[in-house]
């Protein structure tokens, strides 16, 4: 027997050489609340198929790990697809569209009833109880194209035509092969919890636990968010863009400049409509509150919206809620000993409410600017509102109902901003808005602050936790949701982000995340930036914005 000394989640252990991670995981499963999905070997994520061949550090991960959770979700999509084809035949297709209320909205190729969706859920649970293996298979790209042609999966065929890999990895479940650009669990019994909610006759929501929400909560309808996604879809149809392959075709046929111009005009028109709505209520509205997650393009959107409002005779005056942070000596302290700038209590709400109230009464106030180097507010700016002035307040807590409670609702207009992209890699693989924002942030942090990829990825988890706690729960309080996504932008961001991502060394704890983003970007043809106007939201991240540079 050839034993290898290993360390598992910090504890010494011995395992026989060539044992799989799956075999080893059974010793440790009882220490986890959820099923073990994946493991790290010396900091690198590996599927449980992987064989242990040398002494190493092993860390098992369940779905509370962000990377493992993504594997869980992609595996659930594979399972749902297999269940649907088992019930309704191979021509029945799913199209994974976008995230919604801690879940994913999925469209069906034909109308289904609530009873049929329940049948899908029952079938998925049956497959889970059977603990069917999910097998990993390496095949030539041309063989894969031929297979997907035979089963009429046109979205896969179009995408693989733009891929240069000689071999690709497929996953086999039953008699079905799929290509999901992700690691997978080793068996269907990994899926311990999920739910399906009927939304329309051609769409349902797949829900699952997340690192931020262990228990699946009842689905809540987000009508405004659905309307924004529907509008974005109509834009895509106007431009003949359904997936990445369609975008690549525009690039390869020299039509991408037209797509950029159309996309920018459509977005500017929608911002103009927002300005018209605000102007139509100018006699009562005194405050516009804007909020959204990191890298949503809030700065450019605020500047452009202010410009449109000025063209209607209004005079916007801007306030950032960040300038009302408590001084560090009075701040909320995080477990790591640093000031917490994410929570609502980080804001000096008494001062904020008092000054906004005085401004609305026509009084002059001395507003603060927060000095992050000194960790304190500095009062230097005199502000007073005149008859046609309107306040534009930007901050992550802008939609929180606990702020400005003493000001009547009819005097406030709340706007939620986010890049709500709905451009798929193929029918089963979406591009998440989170990844879109992360690419924006990587590029901007490097360009404006000199931060490397490691720095941005290291801070991203805490940023996401803050969004889950303080921004997303308040999005339904918005009077208007503005989509800051541009259908062409990831092709542009690729040219800036890809070299940065390749700089992450193999021994970095963020290597796997960098590689995941590289793998996603490989499907996009690069798009040059010269046709992007200087007032574009994208310029906020890639540079040469007329509002910033």
GROMACS .gro file of C-alpha atoms in nm, residues 12 16 18-19 41 75 89 101 117 132 138 181 220 247 278 295 301 326 408 420 424 432 435 449 451 456 459 467 501:
model
   29
   12UNK     CA    1  -0.343   1.569   0.925
   16UNK     CA    2  -0.394   0.575  -0.034
   18UNK     CA    3  -0.470   0.752  -0.642
   19UNK     CA    4  -0.774   0.770  -0.415
   41UNK     CA    5  -0.585   2.106  -0.353
   75UNK     CA    6  -2.543   2.141  -1.209
   89UNK     CA    7  -3.875   1.501  -2.566
  101UNK     CA    8  -3.503   3.723  -0.658
  117UNK     CA    9  -4.375   2.229  -1.412
  132UNK     CA   10  -2.702   0.920  -1.108
  138UNK     CA   11  -1.319   1.501  -2.326
  181UNK     CA   12  -1.831   2.586  -1.916
  220UNK     CA   13  -4.145   3.736  -0.475
  247UNK     CA   14  -2.233   3.949  -3.134
  278UNK     CA   15  -3.889   6.372  -1.335
  295UNK     CA   16  -1.971   4.938  -1.096
  301UNK     CA   17  -2.561   5.814  -1.529
  326UNK     CA   18  -1.952   5.906   1.060
  408UNK     CA   19  -4.312   6.330   0.209
  420UNK     CA   20  -2.895   4.407  -1.629
  424UNK     CA   21  -2.625   3.450  -2.327
  432UNK     CA   22  -2.433   3.715  -1.489
  435UNK     CA   23  -1.955   3.909  -1.366
  449UNK     CA   24  -0.607   5.345  -0.885
  451UNK     CA   25  -0.485   4.816  -0.830
  456UNK     CA   26  -0.994   4.383  -0.664
  459UNK     CA   27  -1.225   4.304  -0.190
  467UNK     CA   28  -2.486   4.455  -0.176
  501UNK     CA   29  -0.636   3.844  -1.561
   0.00000   0.00000   0.00000
